[in-house]
Tab-separated table of C-alpha atoms in Angstrom:
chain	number	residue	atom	x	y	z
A	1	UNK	CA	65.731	-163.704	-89.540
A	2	UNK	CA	62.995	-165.606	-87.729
A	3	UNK	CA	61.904	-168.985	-86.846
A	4	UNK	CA	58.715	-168.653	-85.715
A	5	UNK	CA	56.376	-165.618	-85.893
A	6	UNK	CA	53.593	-165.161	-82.488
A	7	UNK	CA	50.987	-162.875	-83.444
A	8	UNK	CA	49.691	-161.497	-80.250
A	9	UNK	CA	51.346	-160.546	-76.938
A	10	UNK	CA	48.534	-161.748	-74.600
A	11	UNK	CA	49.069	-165.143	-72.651
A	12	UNK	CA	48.817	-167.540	-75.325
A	13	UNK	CA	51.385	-165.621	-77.339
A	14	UNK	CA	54.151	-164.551	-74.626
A	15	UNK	CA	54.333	-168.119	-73.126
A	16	UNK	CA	54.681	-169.926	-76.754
A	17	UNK	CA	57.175	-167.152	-77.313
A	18	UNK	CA	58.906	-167.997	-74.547
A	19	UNK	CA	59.413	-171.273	-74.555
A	20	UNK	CA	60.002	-171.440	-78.383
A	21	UNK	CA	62.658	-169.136	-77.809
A	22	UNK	CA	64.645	-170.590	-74.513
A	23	UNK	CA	63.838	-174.203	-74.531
A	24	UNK	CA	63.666	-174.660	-78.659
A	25	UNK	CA	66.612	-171.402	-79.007
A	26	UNK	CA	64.455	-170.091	-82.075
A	27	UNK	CA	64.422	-166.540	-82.918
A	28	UNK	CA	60.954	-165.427	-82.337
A	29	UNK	CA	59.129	-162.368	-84.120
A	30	UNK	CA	55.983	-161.370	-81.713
A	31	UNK	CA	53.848	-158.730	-83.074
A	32	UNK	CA	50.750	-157.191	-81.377
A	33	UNK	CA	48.518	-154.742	-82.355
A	34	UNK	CA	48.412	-153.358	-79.365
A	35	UNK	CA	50.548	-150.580	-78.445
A	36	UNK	CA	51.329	-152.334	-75.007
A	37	UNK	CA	52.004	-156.487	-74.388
A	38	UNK	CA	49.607	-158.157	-72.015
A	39	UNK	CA	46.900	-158.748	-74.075
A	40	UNK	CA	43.701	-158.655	-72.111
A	41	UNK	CA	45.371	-158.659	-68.706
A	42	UNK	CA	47.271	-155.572	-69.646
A	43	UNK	CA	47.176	-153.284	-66.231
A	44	UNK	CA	48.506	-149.956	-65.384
A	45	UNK	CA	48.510	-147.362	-62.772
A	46	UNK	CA	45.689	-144.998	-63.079
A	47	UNK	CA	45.868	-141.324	-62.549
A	48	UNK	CA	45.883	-141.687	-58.716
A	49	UNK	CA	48.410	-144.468	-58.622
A	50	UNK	CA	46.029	-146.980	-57.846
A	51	UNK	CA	46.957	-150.427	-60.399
A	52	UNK	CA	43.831	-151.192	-61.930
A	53	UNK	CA	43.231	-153.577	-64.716
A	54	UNK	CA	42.588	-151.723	-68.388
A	55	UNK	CA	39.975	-154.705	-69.500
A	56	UNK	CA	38.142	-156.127	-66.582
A	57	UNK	CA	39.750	-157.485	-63.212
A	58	UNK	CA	42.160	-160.926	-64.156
A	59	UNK	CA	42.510	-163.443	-61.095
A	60	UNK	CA	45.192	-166.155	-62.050
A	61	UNK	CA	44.078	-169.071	-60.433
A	62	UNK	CA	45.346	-173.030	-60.871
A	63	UNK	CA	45.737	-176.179	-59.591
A	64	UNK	CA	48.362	-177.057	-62.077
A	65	UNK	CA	51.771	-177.228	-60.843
A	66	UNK	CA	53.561	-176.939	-63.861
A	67	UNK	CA	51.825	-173.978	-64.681
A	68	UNK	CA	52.515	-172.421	-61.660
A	69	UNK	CA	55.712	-172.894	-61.346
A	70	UNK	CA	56.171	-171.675	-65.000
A	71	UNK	CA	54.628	-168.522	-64.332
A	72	UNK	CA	56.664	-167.881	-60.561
A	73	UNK	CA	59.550	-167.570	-62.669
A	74	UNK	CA	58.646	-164.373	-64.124
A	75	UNK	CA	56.670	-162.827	-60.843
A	76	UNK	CA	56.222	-162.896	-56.953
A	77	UNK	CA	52.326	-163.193	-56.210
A	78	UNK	CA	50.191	-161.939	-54.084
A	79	UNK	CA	48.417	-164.635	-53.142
A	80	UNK	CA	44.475	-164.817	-51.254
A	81	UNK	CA	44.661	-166.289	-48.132
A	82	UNK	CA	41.285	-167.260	-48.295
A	83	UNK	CA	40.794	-167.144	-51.550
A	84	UNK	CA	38.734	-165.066	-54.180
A	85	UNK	CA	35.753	-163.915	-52.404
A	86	UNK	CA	32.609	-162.834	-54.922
A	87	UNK	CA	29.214	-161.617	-53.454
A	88	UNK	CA	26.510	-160.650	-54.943
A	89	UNK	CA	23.767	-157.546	-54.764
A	90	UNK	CA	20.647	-158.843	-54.114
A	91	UNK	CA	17.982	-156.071	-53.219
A	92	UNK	CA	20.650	-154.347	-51.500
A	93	UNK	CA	21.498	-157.416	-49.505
A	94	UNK	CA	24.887	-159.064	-50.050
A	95	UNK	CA	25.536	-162.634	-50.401
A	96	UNK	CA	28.172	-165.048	-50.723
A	97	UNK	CA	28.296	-166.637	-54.403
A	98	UNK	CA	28.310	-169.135	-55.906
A	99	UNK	CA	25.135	-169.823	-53.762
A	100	UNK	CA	26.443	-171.935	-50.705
A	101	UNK	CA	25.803	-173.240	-47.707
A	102	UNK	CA	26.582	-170.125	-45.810
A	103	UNK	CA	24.206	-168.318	-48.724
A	104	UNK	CA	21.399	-170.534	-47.584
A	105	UNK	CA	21.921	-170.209	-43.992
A	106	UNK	CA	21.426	-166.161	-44.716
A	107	UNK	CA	18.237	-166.700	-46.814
A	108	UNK	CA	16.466	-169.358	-44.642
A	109	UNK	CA	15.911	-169.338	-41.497
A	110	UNK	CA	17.568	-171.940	-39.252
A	111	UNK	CA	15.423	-174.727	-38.858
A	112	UNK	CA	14.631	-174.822	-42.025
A	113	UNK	CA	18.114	-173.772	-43.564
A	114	UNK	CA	19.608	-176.633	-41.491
A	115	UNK	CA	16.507	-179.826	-43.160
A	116	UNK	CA	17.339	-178.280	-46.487
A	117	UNK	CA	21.218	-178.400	-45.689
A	118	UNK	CA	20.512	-182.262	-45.238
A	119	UNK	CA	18.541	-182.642	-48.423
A	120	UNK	CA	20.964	-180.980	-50.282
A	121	UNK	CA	24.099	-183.223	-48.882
A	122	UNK	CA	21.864	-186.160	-49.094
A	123	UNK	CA	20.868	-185.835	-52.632
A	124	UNK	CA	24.489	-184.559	-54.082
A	125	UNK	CA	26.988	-185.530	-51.563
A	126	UNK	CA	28.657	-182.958	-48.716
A	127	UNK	CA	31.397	-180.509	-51.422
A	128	UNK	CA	30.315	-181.539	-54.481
A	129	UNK	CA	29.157	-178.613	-57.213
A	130	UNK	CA	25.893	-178.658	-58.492
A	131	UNK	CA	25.220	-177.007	-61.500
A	132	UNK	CA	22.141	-174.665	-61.372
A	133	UNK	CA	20.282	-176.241	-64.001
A	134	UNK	CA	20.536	-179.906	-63.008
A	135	UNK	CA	19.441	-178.424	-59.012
A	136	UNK	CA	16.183	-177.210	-61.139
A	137	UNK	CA	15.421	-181.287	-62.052
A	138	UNK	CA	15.263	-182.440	-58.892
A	139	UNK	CA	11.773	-183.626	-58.112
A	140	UNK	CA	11.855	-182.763	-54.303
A	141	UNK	CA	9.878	-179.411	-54.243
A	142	UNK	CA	12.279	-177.988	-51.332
A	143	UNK	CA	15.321	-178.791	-53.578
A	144	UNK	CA	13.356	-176.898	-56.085
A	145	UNK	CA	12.696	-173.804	-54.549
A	146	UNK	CA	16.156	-173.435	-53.646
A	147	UNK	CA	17.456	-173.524	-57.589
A	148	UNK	CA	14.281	-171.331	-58.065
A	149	UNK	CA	15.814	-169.046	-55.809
A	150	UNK	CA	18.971	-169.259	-57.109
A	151	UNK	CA	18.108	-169.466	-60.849
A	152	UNK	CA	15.818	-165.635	-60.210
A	153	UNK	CA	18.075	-164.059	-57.970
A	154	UNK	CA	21.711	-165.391	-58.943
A	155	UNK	CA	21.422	-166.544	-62.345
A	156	UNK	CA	18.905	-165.745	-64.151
A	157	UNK	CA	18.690	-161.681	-64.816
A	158	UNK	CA	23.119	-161.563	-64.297
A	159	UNK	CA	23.574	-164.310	-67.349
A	160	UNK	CA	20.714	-162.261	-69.822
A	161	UNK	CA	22.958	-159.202	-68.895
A	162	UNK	CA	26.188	-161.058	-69.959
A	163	UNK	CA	25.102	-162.839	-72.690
A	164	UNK	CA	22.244	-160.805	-74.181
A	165	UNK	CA	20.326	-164.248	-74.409
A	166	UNK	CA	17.189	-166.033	-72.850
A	167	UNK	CA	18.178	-169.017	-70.483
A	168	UNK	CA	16.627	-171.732	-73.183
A	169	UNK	CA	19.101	-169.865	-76.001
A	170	UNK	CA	22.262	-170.379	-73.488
A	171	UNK	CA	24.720	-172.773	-74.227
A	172	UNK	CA	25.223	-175.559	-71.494
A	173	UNK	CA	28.715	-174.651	-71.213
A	174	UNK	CA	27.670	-170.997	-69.749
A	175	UNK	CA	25.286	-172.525	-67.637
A	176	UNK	CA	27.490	-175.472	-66.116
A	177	UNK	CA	29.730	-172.291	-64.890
A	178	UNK	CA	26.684	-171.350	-62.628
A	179	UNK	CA	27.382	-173.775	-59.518
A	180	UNK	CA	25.336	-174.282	-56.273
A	181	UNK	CA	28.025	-175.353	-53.830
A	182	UNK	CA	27.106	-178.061	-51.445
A	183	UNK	CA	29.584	-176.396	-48.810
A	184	UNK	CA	30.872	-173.767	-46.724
A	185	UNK	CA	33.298	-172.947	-48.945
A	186	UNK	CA	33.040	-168.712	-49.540
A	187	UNK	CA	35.868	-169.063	-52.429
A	188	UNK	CA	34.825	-168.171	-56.144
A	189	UNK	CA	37.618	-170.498	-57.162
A	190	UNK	CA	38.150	-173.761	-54.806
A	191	UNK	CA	41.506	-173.477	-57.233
A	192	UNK	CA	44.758	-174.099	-54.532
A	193	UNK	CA	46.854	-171.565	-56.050
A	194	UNK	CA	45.293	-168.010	-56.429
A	195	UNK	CA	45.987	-164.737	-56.883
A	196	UNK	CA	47.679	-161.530	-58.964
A	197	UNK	CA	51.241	-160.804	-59.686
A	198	UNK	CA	52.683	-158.776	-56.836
A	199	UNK	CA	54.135	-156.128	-58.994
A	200	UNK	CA	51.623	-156.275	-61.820
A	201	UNK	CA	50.581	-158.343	-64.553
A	202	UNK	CA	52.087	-156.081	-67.288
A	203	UNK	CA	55.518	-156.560	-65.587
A	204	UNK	CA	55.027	-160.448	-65.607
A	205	UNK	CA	54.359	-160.471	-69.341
A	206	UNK	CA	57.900	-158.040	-69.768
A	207	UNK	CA	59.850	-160.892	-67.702
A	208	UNK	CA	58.486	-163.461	-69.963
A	209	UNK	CA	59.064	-161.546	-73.217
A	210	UNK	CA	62.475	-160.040	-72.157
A	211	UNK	CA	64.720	-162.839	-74.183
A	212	UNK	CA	67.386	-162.194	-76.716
A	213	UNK	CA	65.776	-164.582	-78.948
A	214	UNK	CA	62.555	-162.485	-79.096
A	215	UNK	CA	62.209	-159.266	-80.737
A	216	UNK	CA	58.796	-157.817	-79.527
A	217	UNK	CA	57.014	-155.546	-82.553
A	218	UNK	CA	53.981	-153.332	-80.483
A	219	UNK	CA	51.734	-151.380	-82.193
A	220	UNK	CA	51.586	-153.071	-85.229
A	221	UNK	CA	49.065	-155.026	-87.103
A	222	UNK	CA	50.160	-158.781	-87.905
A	223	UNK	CA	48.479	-158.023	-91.697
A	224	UNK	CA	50.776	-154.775	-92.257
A	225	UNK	CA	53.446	-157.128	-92.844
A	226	UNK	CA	52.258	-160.744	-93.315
A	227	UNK	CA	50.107	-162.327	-95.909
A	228	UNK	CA	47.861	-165.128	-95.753
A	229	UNK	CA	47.667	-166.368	-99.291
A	230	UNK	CA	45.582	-170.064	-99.913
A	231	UNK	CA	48.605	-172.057	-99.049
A	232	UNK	CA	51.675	-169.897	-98.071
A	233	UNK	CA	52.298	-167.100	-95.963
A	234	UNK	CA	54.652	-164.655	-96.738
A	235	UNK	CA	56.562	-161.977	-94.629
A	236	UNK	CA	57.455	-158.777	-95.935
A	237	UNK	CA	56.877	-160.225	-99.557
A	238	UNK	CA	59.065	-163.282	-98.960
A	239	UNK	CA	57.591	-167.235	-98.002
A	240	UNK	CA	57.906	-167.786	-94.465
A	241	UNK	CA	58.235	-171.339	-93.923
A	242	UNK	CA	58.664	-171.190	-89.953
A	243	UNK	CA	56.487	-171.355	-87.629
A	244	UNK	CA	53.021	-168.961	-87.214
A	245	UNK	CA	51.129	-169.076	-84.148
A	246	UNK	CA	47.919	-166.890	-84.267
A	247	UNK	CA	46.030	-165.704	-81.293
A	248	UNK	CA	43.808	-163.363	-82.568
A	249	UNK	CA	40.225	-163.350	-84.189
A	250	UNK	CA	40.366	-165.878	-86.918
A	251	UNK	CA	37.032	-164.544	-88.787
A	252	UNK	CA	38.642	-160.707	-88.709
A	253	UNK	CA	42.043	-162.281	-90.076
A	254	UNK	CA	39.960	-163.535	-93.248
A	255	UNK	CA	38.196	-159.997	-93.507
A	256	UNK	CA	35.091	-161.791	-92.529
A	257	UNK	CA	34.138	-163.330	-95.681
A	258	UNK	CA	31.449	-165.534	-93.970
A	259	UNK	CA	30.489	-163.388	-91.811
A	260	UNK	CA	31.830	-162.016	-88.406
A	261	UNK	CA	31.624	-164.551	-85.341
A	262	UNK	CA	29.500	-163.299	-82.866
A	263	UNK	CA	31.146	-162.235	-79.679
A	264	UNK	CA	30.248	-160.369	-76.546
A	265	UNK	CA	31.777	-157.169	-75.701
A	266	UNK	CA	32.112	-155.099	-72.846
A	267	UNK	CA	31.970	-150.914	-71.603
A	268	UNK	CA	34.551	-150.165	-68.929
A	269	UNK	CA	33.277	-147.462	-66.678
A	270	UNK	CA	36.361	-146.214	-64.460
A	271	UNK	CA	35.867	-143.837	-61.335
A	272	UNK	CA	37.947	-143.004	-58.850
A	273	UNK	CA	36.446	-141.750	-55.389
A	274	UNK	CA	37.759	-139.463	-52.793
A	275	UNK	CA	36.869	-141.776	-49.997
A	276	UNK	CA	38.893	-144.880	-48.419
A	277	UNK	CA	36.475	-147.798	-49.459
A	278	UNK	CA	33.166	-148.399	-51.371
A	279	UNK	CA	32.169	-151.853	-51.373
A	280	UNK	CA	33.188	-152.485	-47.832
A	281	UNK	CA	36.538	-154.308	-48.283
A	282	UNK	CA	35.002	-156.398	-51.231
A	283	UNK	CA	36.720	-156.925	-54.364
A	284	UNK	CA	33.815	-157.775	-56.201
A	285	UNK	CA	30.178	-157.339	-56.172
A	286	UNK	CA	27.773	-158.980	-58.508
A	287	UNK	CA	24.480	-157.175	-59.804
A	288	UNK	CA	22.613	-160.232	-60.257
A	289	UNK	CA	19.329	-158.759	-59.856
A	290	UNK	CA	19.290	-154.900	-60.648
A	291	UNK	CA	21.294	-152.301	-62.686
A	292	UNK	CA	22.099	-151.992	-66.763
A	293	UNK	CA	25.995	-153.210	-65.197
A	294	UNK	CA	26.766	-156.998	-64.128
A	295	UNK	CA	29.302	-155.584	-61.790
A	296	UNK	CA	31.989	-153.468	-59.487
A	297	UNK	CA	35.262	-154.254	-59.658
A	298	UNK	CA	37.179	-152.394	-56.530
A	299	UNK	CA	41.007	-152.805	-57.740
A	300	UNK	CA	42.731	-151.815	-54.111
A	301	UNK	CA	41.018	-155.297	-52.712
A	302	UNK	CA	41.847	-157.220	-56.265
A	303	UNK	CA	45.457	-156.300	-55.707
A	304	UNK	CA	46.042	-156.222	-52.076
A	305	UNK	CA	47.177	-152.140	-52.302
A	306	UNK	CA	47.863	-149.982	-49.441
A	307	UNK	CA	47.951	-146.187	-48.421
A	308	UNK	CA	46.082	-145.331	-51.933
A	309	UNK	CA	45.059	-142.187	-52.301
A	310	UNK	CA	40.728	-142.710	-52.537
A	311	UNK	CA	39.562	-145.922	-54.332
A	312	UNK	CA	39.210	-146.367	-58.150
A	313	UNK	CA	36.625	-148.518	-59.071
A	314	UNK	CA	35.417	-150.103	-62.609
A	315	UNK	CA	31.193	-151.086	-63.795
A	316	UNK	CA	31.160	-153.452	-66.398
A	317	UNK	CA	28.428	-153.514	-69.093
A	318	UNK	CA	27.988	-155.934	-71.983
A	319	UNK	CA	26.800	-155.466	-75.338
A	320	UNK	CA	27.369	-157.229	-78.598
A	321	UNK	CA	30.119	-156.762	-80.353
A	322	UNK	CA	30.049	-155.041	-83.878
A	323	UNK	CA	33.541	-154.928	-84.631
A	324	UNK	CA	33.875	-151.685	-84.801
A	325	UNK	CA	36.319	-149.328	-83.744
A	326	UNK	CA	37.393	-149.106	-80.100
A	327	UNK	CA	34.752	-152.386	-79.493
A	328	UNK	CA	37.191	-155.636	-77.824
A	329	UNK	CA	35.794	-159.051	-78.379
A	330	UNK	CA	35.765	-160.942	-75.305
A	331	UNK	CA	33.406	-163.890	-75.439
A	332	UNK	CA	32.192	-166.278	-77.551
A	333	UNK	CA	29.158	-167.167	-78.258
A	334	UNK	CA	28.779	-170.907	-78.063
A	335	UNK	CA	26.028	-172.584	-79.997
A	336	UNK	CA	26.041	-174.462	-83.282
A	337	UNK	CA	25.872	-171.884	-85.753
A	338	UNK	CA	28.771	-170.098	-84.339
A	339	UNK	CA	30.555	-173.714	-84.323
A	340	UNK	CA	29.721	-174.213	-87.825
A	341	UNK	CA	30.821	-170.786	-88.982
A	342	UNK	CA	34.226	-170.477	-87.256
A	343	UNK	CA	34.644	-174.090	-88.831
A	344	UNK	CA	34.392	-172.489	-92.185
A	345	UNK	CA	36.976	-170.589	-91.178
A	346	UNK	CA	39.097	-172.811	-89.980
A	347	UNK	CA	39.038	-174.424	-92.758
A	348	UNK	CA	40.922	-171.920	-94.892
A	349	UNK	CA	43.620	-172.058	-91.516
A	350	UNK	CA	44.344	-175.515	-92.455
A	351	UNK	CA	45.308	-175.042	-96.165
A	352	UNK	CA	48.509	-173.362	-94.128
A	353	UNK	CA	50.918	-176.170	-92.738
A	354	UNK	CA	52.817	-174.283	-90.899
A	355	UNK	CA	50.289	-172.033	-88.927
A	356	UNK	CA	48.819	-172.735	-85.729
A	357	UNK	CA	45.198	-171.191	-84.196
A	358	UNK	CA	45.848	-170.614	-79.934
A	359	UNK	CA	44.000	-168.677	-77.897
A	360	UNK	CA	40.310	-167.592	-77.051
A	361	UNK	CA	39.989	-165.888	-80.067
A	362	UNK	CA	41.722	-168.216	-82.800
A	363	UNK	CA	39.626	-171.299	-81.141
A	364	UNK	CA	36.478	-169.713	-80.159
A	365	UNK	CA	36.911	-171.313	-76.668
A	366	UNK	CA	36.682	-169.789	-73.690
A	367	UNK	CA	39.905	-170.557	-71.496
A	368	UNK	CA	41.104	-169.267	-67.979
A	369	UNK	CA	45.005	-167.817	-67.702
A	370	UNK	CA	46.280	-171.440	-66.384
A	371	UNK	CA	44.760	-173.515	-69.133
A	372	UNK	CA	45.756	-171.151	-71.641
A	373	UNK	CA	49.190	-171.116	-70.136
A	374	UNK	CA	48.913	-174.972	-70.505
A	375	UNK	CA	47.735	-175.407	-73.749
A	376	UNK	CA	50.612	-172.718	-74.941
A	377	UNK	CA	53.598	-174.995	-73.579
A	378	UNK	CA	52.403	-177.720	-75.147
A	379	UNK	CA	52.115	-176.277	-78.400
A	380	UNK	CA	55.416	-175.095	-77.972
A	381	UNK	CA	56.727	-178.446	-77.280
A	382	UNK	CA	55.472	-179.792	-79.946
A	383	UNK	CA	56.190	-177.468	-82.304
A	384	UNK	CA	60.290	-177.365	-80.765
């Protein structure tokens, strides 16, 4: 009945789906375990109508044209004018991050915000990114004390939150995402395109899906009806020699027989409050320096909403994940071990010709919406 077989309805899956099914005209079996599609950018109107985002706030957010494009044709956007804005909490003041120029013009005062302005343009060049551990080598002590700032009050107690690690146990990747921006430049992203759907993500994800060569299967786990022997898979008892594109957690799909892949998790803690506004129009506020939670997520400034009724809003806190029931896992952990483990595991993925790992969780990667979207339509093609 099927030429290919998606298992998992999140970004990686739905666009593969897609474009197997219009460009390549296969039929296309997508099952999800999930009782919804969407994966982890699954959103829904809470109990006060308010859209808010069921596993963490999503910003879609590109430079890639293609990608763009591919997307508009399932969804309008609301896009930011000025770009996704992020501050963060520190002893109850708020600043712009990633640490900027405007950051150190609010931390310094002027005449000496405006020599270390020229040091810092000087030594890295006027809009270039400057990742906070590389700011920490530079010899000139006033260089220094600004990534000492930085690396106490922006990174330093926010990353041991998220990652449950001590900076030397970090990978480089992590820290690399951890920028000092040698500009005025307020935007989280300096991505041109950014954004959210303008009627939701969830309603993006139906557009995509809504094909009559795909046949979508909710609520139902990939293993209740497929089996991964050593070198064939078989659906329903019979050899499927199409197509498999997997998107979940590779080490759970193998009933972690080497061990489960560390990941970190997260705790949602919605609340909705009878009042017009709580972070004072911010979408976002990083707790970089205080609080068990690395931050508040205000969803009627996410999703440009009007003439809500109060404000919903959603803390975040990490912990590691166990795999155990109810617990999501959202992050890898990147280090050697872990790269030598999931290895292992992909290992006994390659004995099967015809299935193919995409996604956060199949790769152990970590991968934004567009790049994911990317890497998807390539697979595709090269798979049609």
């Amino acid at each position: 009945m099927y030429d290919s077989i998606v298992i998992g309805a999140g970004i990686a899956g739905s666009v593969t789906a897609r474009q197997l099914a219009e460009k390549g005209n296969q039929k296309v079996l997508v099952v999800e375990k999930r009782d919804h599609i969407g994966g982890n950018c699954y959103d829904r109107p809470d109990d006060y109508g308010i859209l808010v985002h069921e596993y963490g706030p999503h910003i879609f957010h590109t430079n890639m044209e293609d990608v763009f494009a591919f997307l508009s044709r399932f969804t309008e956007w609301n896009l930011y004018e000025n770009g996704h804005q992020v501050v963060a909490n520190v002893d109850g003041r708020l600043i712009p991050v990633p640490f900027n120029l405007n950051t150190l013009h609010m931390v310094y005062e002027k005449d000496l915000a405006d020599t270390l302005e020229k040091k810092l343009i000087d030594a890295y060049g006027e809009g270039s990114r400057v990742p906070i551990m590389k700011l920490r080598e530079n010899p000139d002590p006033q260089i220094q004390a600004i990534a000492q700032y930085v690396y106490e009050n922006v990174f330093l107690k926010y990353t041991m939150k998220q990652w449950g690690q001590t900076p030397d146990e970090i990978s480089p990747e992590v820290t690399g995402r951890v920028p000092v921006l040698i500009s005025y430049d307020n935007r989280y992203f300096q991505d041109q395109y950014q954004g959210v759907p303008a009627d939701s993500f969830t309603e993006m994800f139906a557009r995509m899906l809504d094909h009559e060569n795909i046949t979508v299967r909710t609520g139902t786990d990939a293993k209740e009806i497929l089996e991964f022997g050593e070198e064939t898979i078989r659906l329903e008892g019979q050899e499927f020699k199409g197509h498999v594109i997997f998107t979940g957690a590779l080490d759970e799909l193998y009933d972690c027989r080497y061990g489960r892949l560390p990941y970190r998790s997260l705790r949602f803690a919605f609340e909705h409050l009878a009042q017009d506004d709580f972070q004072d129009g911010h979408s976002v506020v990083n707790y970089t320096v205080s609080e068990d939670f690395t931050r508040i997520t205000e969803f009627k400034y996410l999703t440009r909403q009007k003439d809500t009724d109060g404000t919903t809003i959603i803390r975040e806190y990490p912990f590691a994940y166990t795999g155990a029931p109810g617990e999501i896992p959202y992050y890898a952990i990147m280090n050697p071990d872990n790269q030598a483990l999931y290895q292992k595991y992909k290992a006994l993925s390659d004995r099967l010709t015809n299935m193919h790992l995409l996604g956060r969780l199949a790769e152990y990667q970590y991968y934004n919406i567009d790049v994911m979207t990317k890497k998807a339509l390539e697979l595709a093609d090269k798979l049609i």
